[in-house]
PDB file of C-alpha atoms and ligand atoms in Angstrom:
ATOM      1  CA  MET A   1       0.069   0.076   0.010  1.00 71.00           C
ATOM      2  CA  PRO A   2       1.192   3.359  -0.765  1.00 82.00           C
ATOM      3  CA  LEU A   3       0.807   5.845   2.270  1.00 91.00           C
ATOM      4  CA  PRO A   4      -2.452   8.083   2.602  1.00 94.00           C
ATOM      5  CA  VAL A   5      -0.139  10.851   1.019  1.00 96.00           C
ATOM      6  CA  GLY A   6      -0.380   9.143  -2.397  1.00 96.00           C
ATOM      7  CA  HIS A   7      -3.801   8.147  -2.169  1.00 97.00           C
ATOM      8  CA  SER A   8      -4.815  11.601  -1.088  1.00 98.00           C
ATOM      9  CA  LEU A   9      -3.080  13.353  -3.990  1.00 97.00           C
ATOM     10  CA  ALA A  10      -4.992  10.998  -6.472  1.00 97.00           C
ATOM     11  CA  GLY A  11      -8.197  11.959  -4.807  1.00 98.00           C
ATOM     12  CA  LEU A  12      -7.587  15.741  -5.011  1.00 97.00           C
ATOM     13  CA  GLY A  13      -6.524  15.118  -8.664  1.00 97.00           C
ATOM     14  CA  LEU A  14      -9.883  13.539  -9.538  1.00 97.00           C
ATOM     15  CA  LEU A  15     -11.844  16.396  -7.627  1.00 96.00           C
ATOM     16  CA  GLN A  16     -10.197  18.777 -10.081  1.00 95.00           C
ATOM     17  CA  LEU A  17     -11.668  16.835 -12.952  1.00 93.00           C
ATOM     18  CA  THR A  18     -15.242  17.001 -11.807  1.00 92.00           C
ATOM     19  CA  GLY A  19     -17.410  19.988 -12.085  1.00 86.00           C
ATOM     20  CA  LEU A  20     -20.070  18.497  -9.764  1.00 92.00           C
ATOM     21  CA  ARG A  21     -20.749  19.953  -6.397  1.00 91.00           C
ATOM     22  CA  PHE A  22     -20.919  17.704  -3.374  1.00 96.00           C
ATOM     23  CA  PHE A  23     -21.069  19.822  -0.212  1.00 96.00           C
ATOM     24  CA  GLN A  24     -21.466  23.484   0.460  1.00 94.00           C
ATOM     25  CA  HIS A  25     -17.825  24.412   0.389  1.00 95.00           C
ATOM     26  CA  ARG A  26     -14.998  23.287  -1.785  1.00 93.00           C
ATOM     27  CA  TRP A  27     -12.808  22.284   1.319  1.00 96.00           C
ATOM     28  CA  GLN A  28     -15.594  19.874   2.282  1.00 97.00           C
ATOM     29  CA  ASP A  29     -15.472  18.309  -1.149  1.00 97.00           C
ATOM     30  CA  ALA A  30     -11.664  18.074  -0.934  1.00 97.00           C
ATOM     31  CA  PHE A  31     -12.042  16.246   2.400  1.00 98.00           C
ATOM     32  CA  PHE A  32     -14.590  13.784   1.022  1.00 98.00           C
ATOM     33  CA  PHE A  33     -12.299  13.066  -1.986  1.00 98.00           C
ATOM     34  CA  VAL A  34      -9.239  12.401   0.217  1.00 98.00           C
ATOM     35  CA  PHE A  35     -11.471  10.195   2.645  1.00 98.00           C
ATOM     36  CA  ALA A  36     -12.967   8.201  -0.548  1.00 98.00           C
ATOM     37  CA  ALA A  37      -9.513   7.600  -1.925  1.00 98.00           C
ATOM     38  CA  ASN A  38      -8.232   6.242   1.420  1.00 98.00           C
ATOM     39  CA  LEU A  39     -11.419   4.388   2.321  1.00 98.00           C
ATOM     40  CA  ALA A  40     -10.338   1.027   1.160  1.00 97.00           C
ATOM     41  CA  ASP A  41      -7.528   0.902   3.887  1.00 95.00           C
ATOM     42  CA  LEU A  42     -10.149   1.016   6.558  1.00 95.00           C
ATOM     43  CA  ASP A  43      -9.763  -2.838   6.416  1.00 93.00           C
ATOM     44  CA  TYR A  44      -6.798  -2.337   8.822  1.00 91.00           C
ATOM     45  CA  LEU A  45      -9.262  -1.628  11.596  1.00 93.00           C
ATOM     46  CA  PRO A  46     -10.794  -5.009  12.418  1.00 92.00           C
ATOM     47  CA  GLY A  47      -7.334  -6.640  12.437  1.00 92.00           C
ATOM     48  CA  PHE A  48      -5.970  -3.680  14.540  1.00 92.00           C
ATOM     49  CA  LEU A  49      -8.561  -4.298  17.196  1.00 94.00           C
ATOM     50  CA  LEU A  50      -7.559  -8.089  17.175  1.00 94.00           C
ATOM     51  CA  GLY A  51      -3.940  -7.201  17.627  1.00 93.00           C
ATOM     52  CA  ASN A  52      -2.634  -7.580  14.039  1.00 91.00           C
ATOM     53  CA  PRO A  53      -3.518  -4.607  11.734  1.00 90.00           C
ATOM     54  CA  ASN A  54      -2.365  -6.647   8.580  1.00 87.00           C
ATOM     55  CA  LEU A  55      -4.846  -9.539   9.311  1.00 89.00           C
ATOM     56  CA  TYR A  56      -7.611  -8.528   6.848  1.00 88.00           C
ATOM     57  CA  HIS A  57      -5.675  -5.836   4.835  1.00 90.00           C
ATOM     58  CA  GLN A  58      -6.127  -5.872   1.086  1.00 90.00           C
ATOM     59  CA  GLY A  59      -9.177  -7.986   1.136  1.00 92.00           C
ATOM     60  CA  MET A  60     -12.690  -7.377  -0.316  1.00 95.00           C
ATOM     61  CA  SER A  61     -12.575  -3.613   0.400  1.00 97.00           C
ATOM     62  CA  HIS A  62      -9.769  -3.556  -2.399  1.00 97.00           C
ATOM     63  CA  SER A  63     -12.171  -4.714  -5.240  1.00 97.00           C
ATOM     64  CA  LEU A  64     -14.052  -2.943  -7.983  1.00 98.00           C
ATOM     65  CA  ALA A  65     -17.279  -4.456  -6.525  1.00 98.00           C
ATOM     66  CA  ALA A  66     -16.510  -2.248  -3.387  1.00 98.00           C
ATOM     67  CA  ALA A  67     -15.771   0.854  -5.515  1.00 98.00           C
ATOM     68  CA  LEU A  68     -19.117   0.237  -7.372  1.00 98.00           C
ATOM     69  CA  PHE A  69     -21.062  -0.240  -4.154  1.00 98.00           C
ATOM     70  CA  PHE A  70     -19.628   3.042  -2.920  1.00 98.00           C
ATOM     71  CA  GLY A  71     -20.317   4.959  -5.925  1.00 98.00           C
ATOM     72  CA  VAL A  72     -23.942   3.864  -6.065  1.00 98.00           C
ATOM     73  CA  PHE A  73     -24.233   4.579  -2.242  1.00 98.00           C
ATOM     74  CA  CYS A  74     -22.754   7.992  -2.795  1.00 97.00           C
ATOM     75  CA  ALA A  75     -24.953   8.765  -5.807  1.00 97.00           C
ATOM     76  CA  LEU A  76     -28.109   7.992  -3.976  1.00 97.00           C
ATOM     77  CA  PHE A  77     -27.172  10.697  -1.471  1.00 96.00           C
ATOM     78  CA  PHE A  78     -25.807  13.422  -3.610  1.00 96.00           C
ATOM     79  CA  SER A  79     -28.196  13.110  -6.667  1.00 95.00           C
ATOM     80  CA  ARG A  80     -30.991  13.523  -4.099  1.00 93.00           C
ATOM     81  CA  LYS A  81     -29.307  16.283  -2.484  1.00 93.00           C
ATOM     82  CA  HIS A  82     -28.582  18.283  -5.643  1.00 91.00           C
ATOM     83  CA  GLY A  83     -31.304  16.869  -7.836  1.00 86.00           C
ATOM     84  CA  GLY A  84     -30.364  14.507 -10.716  1.00 81.00           C
ATOM     85  CA  ASN A  85     -26.916  13.521 -12.038  1.00 92.00           C
ATOM     86  CA  PHE A  86     -27.173   9.998 -10.606  1.00 96.00           C
ATOM     87  CA  THR A  87     -24.810   8.434 -13.284  1.00 96.00           C
ATOM     88  CA  ALA A  88     -22.222  11.244 -12.887  1.00 96.00           C
ATOM     89  CA  TYR A  89     -22.147  11.042  -9.119  1.00 97.00           C
ATOM     90  CA  ALA A  90     -21.892   7.243  -9.035  1.00 98.00           C
ATOM     91  CA  THR A  91     -19.120   7.327 -11.766  1.00 97.00           C
ATOM     92  CA  ILE A  92     -16.794   9.803 -10.101  1.00 97.00           C
ATOM     93  CA  CYS A  93     -17.341   8.477  -6.601  1.00 98.00           C
ATOM     94  CA  ALA A  94     -16.619   4.907  -7.864  1.00 98.00           C
ATOM     95  CA  LEU A  95     -13.555   6.278  -9.665  1.00 98.00           C
ATOM     96  CA  VAL A  96     -12.120   8.096  -6.552  1.00 98.00           C
ATOM     97  CA  TYR A  97     -12.706   4.842  -4.606  1.00 98.00           C
ATOM     98  CA  ALA A  98     -11.015   2.775  -7.365  1.00 98.00           C
ATOM     99  CA  SER A  99      -7.995   4.982  -7.647  1.00 98.00           C
ATOM    100  CA  HIS A 100      -6.958   3.473  -4.302  1.00 97.00           C
ATOM    101  CA  MET A 101      -6.663  -0.022  -6.096  1.00 97.00           C
ATOM    102  CA  LEU A 102      -4.830   1.486  -9.025  1.00 96.00           C
ATOM    103  CA  LEU A 103      -2.167   2.914  -6.671  1.00 96.00           C
ATOM    104  CA  ASP A 104      -1.931  -0.366  -4.662  1.00 96.00           C
ATOM    105  CA  VAL A 105      -1.363  -2.284  -7.876  1.00 96.00           C
ATOM    106  CA  PHE A 106       1.810  -0.249  -8.446  1.00 95.00           C
ATOM    107  CA  ASN A 107       3.086  -0.699  -5.086  1.00 93.00           C
ATOM    108  CA  ASN A 108       6.195  -2.673  -4.219  1.00 91.00           C
ATOM    109  CA  ASP A 109       4.133  -5.241  -2.161  1.00 86.00           C
ATOM    110  CA  LEU A 110       6.611  -7.192  -0.039  1.00 85.00           C
ATOM    111  CA  ARG A 111       4.091  -8.978   2.103  1.00 81.00           C
ATOM    112  CA  ALA A 112       1.855 -11.877   1.361  1.00 82.00           C
ATOM    113  CA  PRO A 113      -0.833 -11.885   0.042  1.00 83.00           C
ATOM    114  CA  TYR A 114       0.640  -9.872  -2.772  1.00 91.00           C
ATOM    115  CA  GLY A 115      -1.518  -7.504  -4.747  1.00 93.00           C
ATOM    116  CA  VAL A 116      -5.266  -6.717  -4.578  1.00 95.00           C
ATOM    117  CA  PRO A 117      -8.261  -8.853  -5.373  1.00 96.00           C
ATOM    118  CA  LEU A 118      -9.718  -6.504  -8.059  1.00 96.00           C
ATOM    119  CA  PHE A 119     -12.501  -8.774  -9.299  1.00 97.00           C
ATOM    120  CA  TRP A 120     -13.680 -10.155  -5.979  1.00 96.00           C
ATOM    121  CA  PRO A 121     -16.224 -11.974  -5.512  1.00 96.00           C
ATOM    122  CA  LEU A 122     -16.016 -13.269  -9.077  1.00 97.00           C
ATOM    123  CA  THR A 123     -12.314 -14.541  -8.500  1.00 96.00           C
ATOM    124  CA  GLU A 124     -10.024 -14.249  -5.504  1.00 94.00           C
ATOM    125  CA  GLU A 125      -7.084 -13.741  -7.919  1.00 96.00           C
ATOM    126  CA  ARG A 126      -4.894 -10.976  -6.927  1.00 96.00           C
ATOM    127  CA  PHE A 127      -3.405  -8.332  -9.285  1.00 96.00           C
ATOM    128  CA  ILE A 128      -0.100  -6.508  -8.942  1.00 95.00           C
ATOM    129  CA  SER A 129       2.139  -4.837 -11.471  1.00 95.00           C
ATOM    130  CA  PRO A 130       5.619  -6.433 -12.051  1.00 94.00           C
ATOM    131  CA  HIS A 131       6.910  -2.823 -12.291  1.00 94.00           C
ATOM    132  CA  TRP A 132       6.305  -0.547  -9.106  1.00 93.00           C
ATOM    133  CA  LEU A 133       6.112   3.111  -8.621  1.00 92.00           C
ATOM    134  CA  PHE A 134       5.505   3.288  -4.931  1.00 93.00           C
ATOM    135  CA  ALA A 135       8.073   2.017  -2.290  1.00 93.00           C
ATOM    136  CA  SER A 136       7.078  -0.507   0.339  1.00 91.00           C
ATOM    137  CA  VAL A 137       5.888   0.946   3.585  1.00 91.00           C
ATOM    138  CA  HIS A 138       7.495  -0.381   6.749  1.00 92.00           C
ATOM    139  CA  LYS A 139       4.793  -1.238   9.403  1.00 89.00           C
ATOM    140  CA  SER A 140       4.551  -3.562  12.261  1.00 90.00           C
ATOM    141  CA  SER A 141       2.211  -6.645  12.396  1.00 90.00           C
ATOM    142  CA  GLU A 142       1.396  -5.721  16.082  1.00 93.00           C
ATOM    143  CA  SER A 143      -1.300  -3.161  16.871  1.00 93.00           C
ATOM    144  CA  ALA A 144       0.766  -1.709  19.856  1.00 92.00           C
ATOM    145  CA  GLN A 145       3.655  -0.921  17.692  1.00 93.00           C
ATOM    146  CA  PHE A 146       1.829   0.099  14.433  1.00 90.00           C
ATOM    147  CA  PHE A 147       1.553   3.795  14.595  1.00 90.00           C
ATOM    148  CA  GLN A 148       5.141   4.017  15.989  1.00 91.00           C
ATOM    149  CA  SER A 149       6.473   1.791  13.271  1.00 92.00           C
ATOM    150  CA  VAL A 150       4.763   3.802  10.485  1.00 92.00           C
ATOM    151  CA  LEU A 151       6.466   7.044  11.813  1.00 93.00           C
ATOM    152  CA  SER A 152       9.897   5.914  10.692  1.00 94.00           C
ATOM    153  CA  ALA A 153      12.689   7.641   8.390  1.00 95.00           C
ATOM    154  CA  HIS A 154      12.262   5.033   5.814  1.00 95.00           C
ATOM    155  CA  ASN A 155       8.515   5.811   5.586  1.00 95.00           C
ATOM    156  CA  PHE A 156       9.186   9.475   5.327  1.00 96.00           C
ATOM    157  CA  PHE A 157      11.231   8.898   2.086  1.00 96.00           C
ATOM    158  CA  VAL A 158       8.378   6.583   0.933  1.00 95.00           C
ATOM    159  CA  ALA A 159       5.956   9.629   1.378  1.00 96.00           C
ATOM    160  CA  LEU A 160       8.451  11.869  -0.461  1.00 96.00           C
ATOM    161  CA  ARG A 161       8.520   9.466  -3.355  1.00 96.00           C
ATOM    162  CA  GLU A 162       4.724   9.498  -3.410  1.00 96.00           C
ATOM    163  CA  VAL A 163       4.745  13.260  -3.593  1.00 97.00           C
ATOM    164  CA  VAL A 164       7.154  13.024  -6.471  1.00 97.00           C
ATOM    165  CA  VAL A 165       5.192  10.604  -8.394  1.00 96.00           C
ATOM    166  CA  MET A 166       1.709  12.196  -7.768  1.00 96.00           C
ATOM    167  CA  ALA A 167       2.325  15.930  -7.694  1.00 97.00           C
ATOM    168  CA  PRO A 168       2.725  15.994 -11.578  1.00 97.00           C
ATOM    169  CA  VAL A 169      -0.602  14.151 -11.836  1.00 96.00           C
ATOM    170  CA  LEU A 170      -2.269  16.616  -9.557  1.00 96.00           C
ATOM    171  CA  ALA A 171      -0.673  19.515 -11.545  1.00 97.00           C
ATOM    172  CA  VAL A 172      -2.020  18.142 -14.828  1.00 97.00           C
ATOM    173  CA  ALA A 173      -5.492  17.719 -13.385  1.00 96.00           C
ATOM    174  CA  MET A 174      -5.337  21.322 -12.021  1.00 95.00           C
ATOM    175  CA  LEU A 175      -4.278  22.630 -15.548  1.00 96.00           C
ATOM    176  CA  LEU A 176      -7.096  20.647 -17.225  1.00 95.00           C
ATOM    177  CA  ALA A 177      -9.617  22.230 -14.685  1.00 93.00           C
ATOM    178  CA  LYS A 178      -8.374  25.636 -15.399  1.00 93.00           C
ATOM    179  CA  LYS A 179      -8.788  25.072 -18.997  1.00 93.00           C
ATOM    180  CA  ARG A 180     -12.092  23.856 -18.718  1.00 90.00           C
ATOM    181  CA  ARG A 181     -13.166  26.776 -16.558  1.00 88.00           C
ATOM    182  CA  ARG A 182     -11.752  29.270 -19.044  1.00 90.00           C
ATOM    183  CA  ALA A 183     -13.611  27.484 -21.878  1.00 88.00           C
ATOM    184  CA  GLY A 184     -16.949  27.647 -19.801  1.00 78.00           C
ATOM    185  CA  ALA A 185     -16.254  31.394 -18.933  1.00 64.00           C
TER     186      ALA A 185
HETATM  187 ZN1  LIG B   1      -4.908  -0.214   0.167  1.00 77.49          ZN
END
């Protein structure tokens, strides 16, 4: 898994590409996109409570089915709130959630099970790119040491690499958004 740094930048990039409104303020939209891009990693929680955060990590929450479910769930809420645009809301919300798996596929995964079960529940097969963009995060398998282990010098450089990889993606998305606003003005 990349750190929340990489996932959050991917979420913010996708926010630039949509003209849809979600909440009253743009910062709330940004918070929602960052949350959605990191949501799949909430699967650390049950294992964390049982003493091993990695126990259920990269399971069914890391599937396209979960992204689709999230997209439809959000679209029901936002299309009712703003009137219409169900498909547009479902698509962008599913895409933000799915961006998480895209980044995870390009992670240097050093811990079994390797990769993500993209097509769960149709198949348990896991997918991972042979070429990685994001370095492996060092993290403890014990809940008591988990947060301490994540805050390491190694992971600082992992985060820096994620910024180097994802910042240009965000910059391109911002440029495209600017172009679209100009064209619409
Ligand atoms: Zn993940």
